[in-house]
Short mmCIF file of C-alpha atoms in Angstrom, two decimals:
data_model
loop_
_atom_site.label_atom_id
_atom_site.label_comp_id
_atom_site.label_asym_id
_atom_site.label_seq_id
_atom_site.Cartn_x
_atom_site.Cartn_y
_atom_site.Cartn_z
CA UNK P 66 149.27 212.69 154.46
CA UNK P 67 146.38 214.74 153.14
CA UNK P 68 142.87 212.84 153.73
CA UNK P 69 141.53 210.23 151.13
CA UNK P 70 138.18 211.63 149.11
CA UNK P 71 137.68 208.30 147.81
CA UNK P 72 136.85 210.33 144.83
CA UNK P 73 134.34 208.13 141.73
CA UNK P 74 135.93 206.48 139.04
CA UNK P 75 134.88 208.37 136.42
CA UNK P 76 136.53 211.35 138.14
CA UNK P 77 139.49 210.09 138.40
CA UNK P 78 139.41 208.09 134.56
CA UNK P 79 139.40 212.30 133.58
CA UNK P 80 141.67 213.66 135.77
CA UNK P 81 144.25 211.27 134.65
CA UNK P 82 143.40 211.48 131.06
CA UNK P 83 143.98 215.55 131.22
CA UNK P 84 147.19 214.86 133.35
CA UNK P 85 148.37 212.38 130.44
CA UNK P 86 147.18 214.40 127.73
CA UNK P 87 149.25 217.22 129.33
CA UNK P 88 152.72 215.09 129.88
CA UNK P 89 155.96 215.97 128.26
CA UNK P 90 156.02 213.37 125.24
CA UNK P 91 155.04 213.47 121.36
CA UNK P 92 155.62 217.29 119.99
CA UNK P 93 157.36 218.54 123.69
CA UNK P 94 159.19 215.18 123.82
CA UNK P 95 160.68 215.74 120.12
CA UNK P 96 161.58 219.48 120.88
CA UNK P 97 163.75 218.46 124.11
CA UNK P 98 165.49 215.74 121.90
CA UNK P 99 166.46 218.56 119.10
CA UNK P 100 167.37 220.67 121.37
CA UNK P 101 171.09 220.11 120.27
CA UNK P 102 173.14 222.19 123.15
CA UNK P 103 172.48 222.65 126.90
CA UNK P 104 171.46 226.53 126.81
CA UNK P 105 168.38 224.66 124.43
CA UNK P 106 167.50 222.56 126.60
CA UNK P 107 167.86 224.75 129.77
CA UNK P 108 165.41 227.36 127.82
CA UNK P 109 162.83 224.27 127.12
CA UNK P 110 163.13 222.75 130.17
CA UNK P 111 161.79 226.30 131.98
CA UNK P 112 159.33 226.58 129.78
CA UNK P 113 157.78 223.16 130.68
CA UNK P 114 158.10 224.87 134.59
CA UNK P 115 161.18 223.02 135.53
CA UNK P 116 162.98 225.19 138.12
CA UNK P 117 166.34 223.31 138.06
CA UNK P 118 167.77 223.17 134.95
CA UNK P 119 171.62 222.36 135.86
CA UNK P 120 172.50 218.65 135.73
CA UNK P 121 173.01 219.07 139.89
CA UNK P 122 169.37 219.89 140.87
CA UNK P 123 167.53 218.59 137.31
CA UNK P 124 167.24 214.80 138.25
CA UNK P 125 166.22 215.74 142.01
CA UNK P 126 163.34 217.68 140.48
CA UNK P 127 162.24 215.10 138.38
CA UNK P 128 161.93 212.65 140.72
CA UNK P 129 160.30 215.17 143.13
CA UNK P 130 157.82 216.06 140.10
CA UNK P 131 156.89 212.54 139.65
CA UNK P 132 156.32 211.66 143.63
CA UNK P 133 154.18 214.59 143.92
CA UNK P 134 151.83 213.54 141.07
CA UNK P 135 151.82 210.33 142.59
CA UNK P 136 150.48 211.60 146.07
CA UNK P 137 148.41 214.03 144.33
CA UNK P 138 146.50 211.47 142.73
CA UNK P 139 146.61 209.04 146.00
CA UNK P 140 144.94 211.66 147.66
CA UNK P 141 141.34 211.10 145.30
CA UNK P 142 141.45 207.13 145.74
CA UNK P 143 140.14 204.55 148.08
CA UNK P 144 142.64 203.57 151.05
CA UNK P 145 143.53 200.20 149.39
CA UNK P 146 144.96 201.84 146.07
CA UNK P 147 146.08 204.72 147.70
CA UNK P 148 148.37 201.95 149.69
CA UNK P 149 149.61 200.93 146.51
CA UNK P 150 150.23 204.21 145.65
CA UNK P 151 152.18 204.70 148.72
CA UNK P 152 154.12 201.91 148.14
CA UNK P 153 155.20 203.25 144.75
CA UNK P 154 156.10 206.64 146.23
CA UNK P 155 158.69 205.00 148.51
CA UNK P 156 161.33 204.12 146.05
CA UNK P 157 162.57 207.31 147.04
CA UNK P 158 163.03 206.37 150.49
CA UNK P 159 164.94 202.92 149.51
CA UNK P 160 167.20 204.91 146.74
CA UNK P 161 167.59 207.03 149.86
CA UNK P 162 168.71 204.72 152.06
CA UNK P 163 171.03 203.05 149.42
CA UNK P 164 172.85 206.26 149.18
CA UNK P 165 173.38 206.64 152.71
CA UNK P 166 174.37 203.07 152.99
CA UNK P 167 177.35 203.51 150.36
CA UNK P 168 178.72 206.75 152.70
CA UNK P 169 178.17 204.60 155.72
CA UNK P 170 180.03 201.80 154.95
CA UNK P 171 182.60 203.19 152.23
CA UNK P 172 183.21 206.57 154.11
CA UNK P 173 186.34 207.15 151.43
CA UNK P 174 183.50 208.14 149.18
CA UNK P 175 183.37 212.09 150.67
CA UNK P 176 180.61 214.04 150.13
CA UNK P 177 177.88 215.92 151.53
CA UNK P 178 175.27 213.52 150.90
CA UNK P 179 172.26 215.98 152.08
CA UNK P 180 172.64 217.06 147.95
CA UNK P 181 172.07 213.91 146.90
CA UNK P 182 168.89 212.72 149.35
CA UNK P 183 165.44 213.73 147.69
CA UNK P 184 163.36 214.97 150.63
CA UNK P 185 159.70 214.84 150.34
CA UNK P 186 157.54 216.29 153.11
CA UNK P 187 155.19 212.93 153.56
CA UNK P 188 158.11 210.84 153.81
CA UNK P 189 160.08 210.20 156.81
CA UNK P 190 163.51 212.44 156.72
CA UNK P 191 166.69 210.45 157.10
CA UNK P 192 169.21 211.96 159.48
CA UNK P 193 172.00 211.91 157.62
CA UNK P 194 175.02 213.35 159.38
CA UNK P 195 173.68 211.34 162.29
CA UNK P 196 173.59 207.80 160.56
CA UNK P 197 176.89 208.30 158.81
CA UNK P 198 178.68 208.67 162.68
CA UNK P 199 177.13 205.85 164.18
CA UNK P 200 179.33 203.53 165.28
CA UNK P 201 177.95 200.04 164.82
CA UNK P 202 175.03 198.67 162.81
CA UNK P 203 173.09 198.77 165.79
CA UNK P 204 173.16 202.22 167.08
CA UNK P 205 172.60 202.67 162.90
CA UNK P 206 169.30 200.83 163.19
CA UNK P 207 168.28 203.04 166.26
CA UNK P 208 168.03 205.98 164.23
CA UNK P 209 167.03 204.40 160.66
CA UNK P 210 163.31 205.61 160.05
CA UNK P 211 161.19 203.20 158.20
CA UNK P 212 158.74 204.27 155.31
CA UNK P 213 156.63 200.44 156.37
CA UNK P 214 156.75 199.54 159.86
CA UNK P 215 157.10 195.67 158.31
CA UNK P 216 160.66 196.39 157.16
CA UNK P 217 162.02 196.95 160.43
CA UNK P 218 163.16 193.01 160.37
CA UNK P 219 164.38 192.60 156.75
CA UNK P 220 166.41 196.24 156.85
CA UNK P 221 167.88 195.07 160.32
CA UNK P 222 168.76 191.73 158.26
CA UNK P 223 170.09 193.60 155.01
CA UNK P 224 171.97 196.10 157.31
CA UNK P 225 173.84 193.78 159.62
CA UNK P 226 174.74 191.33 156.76
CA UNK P 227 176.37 194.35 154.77
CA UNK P 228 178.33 195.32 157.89
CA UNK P 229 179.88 191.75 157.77
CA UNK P 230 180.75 191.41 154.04
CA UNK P 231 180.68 194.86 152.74
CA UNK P 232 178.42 193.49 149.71
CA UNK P 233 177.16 196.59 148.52
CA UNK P 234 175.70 194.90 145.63
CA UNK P 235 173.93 192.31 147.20
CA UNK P 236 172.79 195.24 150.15
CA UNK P 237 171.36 197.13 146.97
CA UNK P 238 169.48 194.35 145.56
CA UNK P 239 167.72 193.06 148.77
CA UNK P 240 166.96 196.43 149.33
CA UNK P 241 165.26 196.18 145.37
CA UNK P 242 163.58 192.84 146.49
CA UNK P 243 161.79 194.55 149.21
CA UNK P 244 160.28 197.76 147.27
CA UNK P 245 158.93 195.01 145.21
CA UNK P 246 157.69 192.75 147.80
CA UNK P 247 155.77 195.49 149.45
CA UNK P 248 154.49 196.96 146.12
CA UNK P 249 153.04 193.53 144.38
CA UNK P 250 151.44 192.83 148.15
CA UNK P 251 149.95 196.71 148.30
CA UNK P 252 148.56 195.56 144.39
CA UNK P 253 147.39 192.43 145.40
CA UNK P 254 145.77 193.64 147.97
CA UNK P 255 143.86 197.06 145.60
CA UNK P 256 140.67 196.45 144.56
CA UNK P 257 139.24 193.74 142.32
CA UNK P 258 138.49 195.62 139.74
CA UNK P 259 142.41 196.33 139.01
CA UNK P 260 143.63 194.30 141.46
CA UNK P 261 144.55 191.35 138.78
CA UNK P 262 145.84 193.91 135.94
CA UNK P 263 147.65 196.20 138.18
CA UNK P 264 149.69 192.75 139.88
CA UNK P 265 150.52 192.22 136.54
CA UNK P 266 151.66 195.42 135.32
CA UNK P 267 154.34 194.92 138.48
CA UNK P 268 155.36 191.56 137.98
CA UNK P 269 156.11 192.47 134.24
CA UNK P 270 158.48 195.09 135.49
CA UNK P 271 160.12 192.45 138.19
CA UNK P 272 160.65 190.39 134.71
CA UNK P 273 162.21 193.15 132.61
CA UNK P 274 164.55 194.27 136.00
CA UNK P 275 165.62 190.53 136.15
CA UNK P 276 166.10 189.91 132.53
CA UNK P 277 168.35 193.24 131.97
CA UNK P 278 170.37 191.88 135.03
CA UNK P 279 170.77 189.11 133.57
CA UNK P 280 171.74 190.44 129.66
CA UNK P 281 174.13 192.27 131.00
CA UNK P 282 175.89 189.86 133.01
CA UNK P 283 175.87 187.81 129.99
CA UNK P 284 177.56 190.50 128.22
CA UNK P 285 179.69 192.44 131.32
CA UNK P 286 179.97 191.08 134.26
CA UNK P 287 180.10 187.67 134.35
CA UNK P 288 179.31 187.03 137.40
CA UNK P 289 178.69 182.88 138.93
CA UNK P 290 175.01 181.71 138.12
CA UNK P 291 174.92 180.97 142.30
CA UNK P 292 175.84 184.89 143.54
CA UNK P 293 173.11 185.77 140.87
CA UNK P 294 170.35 183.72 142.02
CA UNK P 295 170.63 185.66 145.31
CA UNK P 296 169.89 189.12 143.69
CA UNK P 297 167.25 188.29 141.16
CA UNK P 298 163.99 189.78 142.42
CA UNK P 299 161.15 187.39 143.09
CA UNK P 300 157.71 186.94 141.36
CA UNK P 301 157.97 187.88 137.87
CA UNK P 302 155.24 186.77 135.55
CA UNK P 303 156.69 185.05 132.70
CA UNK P 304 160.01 184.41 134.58
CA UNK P 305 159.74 182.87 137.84
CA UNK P 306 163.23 182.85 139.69
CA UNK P 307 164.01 178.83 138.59
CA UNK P 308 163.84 179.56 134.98
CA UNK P 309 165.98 183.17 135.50
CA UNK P 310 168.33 180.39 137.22
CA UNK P 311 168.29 178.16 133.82
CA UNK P 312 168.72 180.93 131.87
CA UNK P 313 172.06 182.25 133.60
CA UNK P 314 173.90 179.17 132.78
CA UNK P 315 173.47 180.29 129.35
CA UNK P 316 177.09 181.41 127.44
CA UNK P 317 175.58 184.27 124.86
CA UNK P 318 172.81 187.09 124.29
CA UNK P 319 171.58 184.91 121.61
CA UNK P 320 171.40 181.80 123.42
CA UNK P 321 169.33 183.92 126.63
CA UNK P 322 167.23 184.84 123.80
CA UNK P 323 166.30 181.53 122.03
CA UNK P 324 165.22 180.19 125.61
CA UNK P 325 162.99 182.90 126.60
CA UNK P 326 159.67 182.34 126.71
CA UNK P 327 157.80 183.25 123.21
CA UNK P 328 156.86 186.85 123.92
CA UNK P 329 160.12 187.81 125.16
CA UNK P 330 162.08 185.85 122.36
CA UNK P 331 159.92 187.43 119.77
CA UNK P 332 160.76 191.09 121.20
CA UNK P 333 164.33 190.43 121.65
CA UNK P 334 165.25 188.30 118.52
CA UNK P 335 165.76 191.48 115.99
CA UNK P 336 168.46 193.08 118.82
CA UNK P 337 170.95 190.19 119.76
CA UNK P 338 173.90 191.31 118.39
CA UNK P 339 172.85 195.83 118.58
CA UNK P 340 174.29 197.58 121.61
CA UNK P 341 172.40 196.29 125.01
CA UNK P 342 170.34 199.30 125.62
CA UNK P 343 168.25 198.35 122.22
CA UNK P 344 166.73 195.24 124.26
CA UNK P 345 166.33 197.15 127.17
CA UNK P 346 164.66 199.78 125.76
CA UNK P 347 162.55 197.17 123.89
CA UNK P 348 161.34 195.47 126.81
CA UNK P 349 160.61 198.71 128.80
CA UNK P 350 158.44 199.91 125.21
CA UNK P 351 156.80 196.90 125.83
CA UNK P 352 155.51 196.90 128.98
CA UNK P 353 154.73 200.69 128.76
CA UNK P 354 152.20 199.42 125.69
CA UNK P 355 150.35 197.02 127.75
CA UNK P 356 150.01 200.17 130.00
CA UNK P 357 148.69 202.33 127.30
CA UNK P 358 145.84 199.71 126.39
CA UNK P 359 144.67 199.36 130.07
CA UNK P 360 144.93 203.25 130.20
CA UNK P 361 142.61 203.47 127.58
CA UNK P 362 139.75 200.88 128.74
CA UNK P 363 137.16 203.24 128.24
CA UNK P 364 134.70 200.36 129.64
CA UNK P 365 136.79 200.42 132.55
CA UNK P 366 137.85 203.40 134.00
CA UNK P 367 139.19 201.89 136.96
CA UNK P 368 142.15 201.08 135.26
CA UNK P 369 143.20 204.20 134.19
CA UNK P 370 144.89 204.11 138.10
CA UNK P 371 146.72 200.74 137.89
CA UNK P 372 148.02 201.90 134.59
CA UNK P 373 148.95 205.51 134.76
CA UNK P 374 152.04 205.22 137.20
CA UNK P 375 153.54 203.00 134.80
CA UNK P 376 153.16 206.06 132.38
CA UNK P 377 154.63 208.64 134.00
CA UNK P 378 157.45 206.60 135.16
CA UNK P 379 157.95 206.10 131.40
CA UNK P 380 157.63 210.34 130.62
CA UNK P 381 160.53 210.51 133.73
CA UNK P 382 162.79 208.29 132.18
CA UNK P 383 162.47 209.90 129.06
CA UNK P 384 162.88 213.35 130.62
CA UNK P 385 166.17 211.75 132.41
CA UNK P 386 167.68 210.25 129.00
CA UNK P 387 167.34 213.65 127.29
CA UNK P 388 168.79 215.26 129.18
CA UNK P 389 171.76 213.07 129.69
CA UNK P 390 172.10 212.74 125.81
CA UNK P 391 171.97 216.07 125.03
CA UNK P 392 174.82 216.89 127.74
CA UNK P 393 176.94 213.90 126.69
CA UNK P 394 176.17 215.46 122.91
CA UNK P 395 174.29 212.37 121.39
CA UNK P 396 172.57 212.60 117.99
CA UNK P 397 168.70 213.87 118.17
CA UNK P 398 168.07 210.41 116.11
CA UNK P 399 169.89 208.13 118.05
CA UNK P 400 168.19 209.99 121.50
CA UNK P 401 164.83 209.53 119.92
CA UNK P 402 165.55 205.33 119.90
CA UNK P 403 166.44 205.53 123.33
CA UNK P 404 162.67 207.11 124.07
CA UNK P 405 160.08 205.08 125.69
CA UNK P 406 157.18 204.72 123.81
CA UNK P 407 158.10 207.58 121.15
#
């Protein structure tokens, strides 16, 4: 890691504001999403700098893209946010480890995996070949490197249980629970100038992640309100995990809907019976506005930091659903609904 400069707000409030100002949305969002065929895209997508274009390397890039922003920035703020910031950047390391996990434990999925780990240099590398041989969740934890020194009890937990029961799913979503543990506690712990808006800003997303879950059990899966009270990720804002219990008794879309609290019902109302990814993409739209108006606090620069990482997840999502739609051949104007904050 590259020493912190601690660098002044007001820096920083600029820096960002160029960085956004420069981000692949509005006019360079619309010409990816008219694009029509692949060689297009391929030709837009180098000149925006992208050296990947093929559907192999393109989403390993964009995730490398974003991390590196992320630690670019981390590198101008106080140790506190830069934490948080850290914090952020490991998602790769748990989407990491969930990859290796599924190999580990379901070796009929074969596959050189090393194509399918993102490997950044300020994050511990996973040895791959090495964990897929071991030969018992123990010798597996022996040469499991941690991004936190603190998960070295809860991975040990979530890796032993999996070796009993084979849950993937429930392995997946305890690994979830932690990236958000340690992320609201690095927020929590920023600042007080952002601490309180940037805490919510991640408990909003804990509420959207929950709430999808539970939509689409409600119209997929199906599964027993009791195995989904054990995945639903802790702390939300507006929907602590007691009322996400309520709410998975319920029998319909609709019926989630009319028991949400207010804000939520009044997003979701006009999408009950449209195809799920409308509500999805409705709540995510949502929560990238309230990071738009904290972004643009000109009384408070400060919170140009909590908010930006909320918007440029948003531009790598949009960068990933373009270029999935335009591969899978969907319409420019249905694409263009699927955009967050288009």
């Amino acid at each position: 890691m590259k020493p912190l400069t601690n660098a002044s707000h007001d820096f920083i409030f600029a820096k960002l504001h160029g960085m956004w100002a420069n981000a692949v949305r509005g006019d360079s969002l619309q010409r990816l999403i008219k694009s029509t065929t692949v060689e297009n895209l391929q030709r837009e997508l180098t000149a925006l700098g992208f050296a990947n274009t093929r559907r192999d390397g393109f989403h390993k890039e964009l995730i490398e893209r974003e991390m590196t922003i992320l630690n670019t920035i981390r590198g101008h703020l106080d140790r506190r946010t830069a934490a948080f910031y850290d914090a952020l950047g490991a998602r790769v390391y748990y989407e990491n480890l969930k990859t290796i996990l599924n190999y580990r434990f379901f070796p009929e999925h074969e596959a050189d995996i090393t194509s399918l780990l993102i490997e950044l240099p300020w994050q511990p590398a996973f040895p791959a070949q090495d964990l897929l041989k071991t030969k018992d969740s123990d010798d597996f934890l022996r040469r499991l490197p941690l991004a936190n020194a603190q998960d070295a009890e809860p991975l040990a937990a979530i890796i032993r249980e999996l070796s009993d029961n084979l849950d993937i799913m429930a392995a997946e979503c305890a690994i979830d629970q932690l990236f958000y543990a340690n992320t609201l506690a690095r927020a929590r712990a920023t600042t007080l100038d952002i601490r309180g808006e940037l805490s919510r800003l991640v408990r909003r997303e804990i509420d959207i992640i929950n709430l999808c879950m539970l939509l689409r059990n409600v119209r997929t899966y199906h599964l027993p309100p009791e195995r989904l009270h054990t995945l639903w990720i802790p702390d939300g804002d507006a929907l602590p995990v007691a009322a996400i219990d309520e709410l998975a008794a319920s029998p319909s879309h609709p019926a989630v809907v009319k028991n949400l609290p207010r804000t939520f019902q009044a997003l979701l109302e006009p999408f009950t019976t449209a195809d799920l990814y409308v509500s999805e993409n409705a709540l995510w739209n949502a929560l990238f506005q309230d990071a738009v108006a904290l972004f643009r606090n000109f009384d408070r620069p400060s919170l140009s930091i909590a908010a930006y990482p909320f918007l440029l997840r948003s531009e790598t999502l949009n960068l990933g659903r373009v270029f999935e739609g335009v591969h899978f051949g969907i319409p420019s104007r249905d694409m263009h609904d699927m955009m967050i904050g288009a």
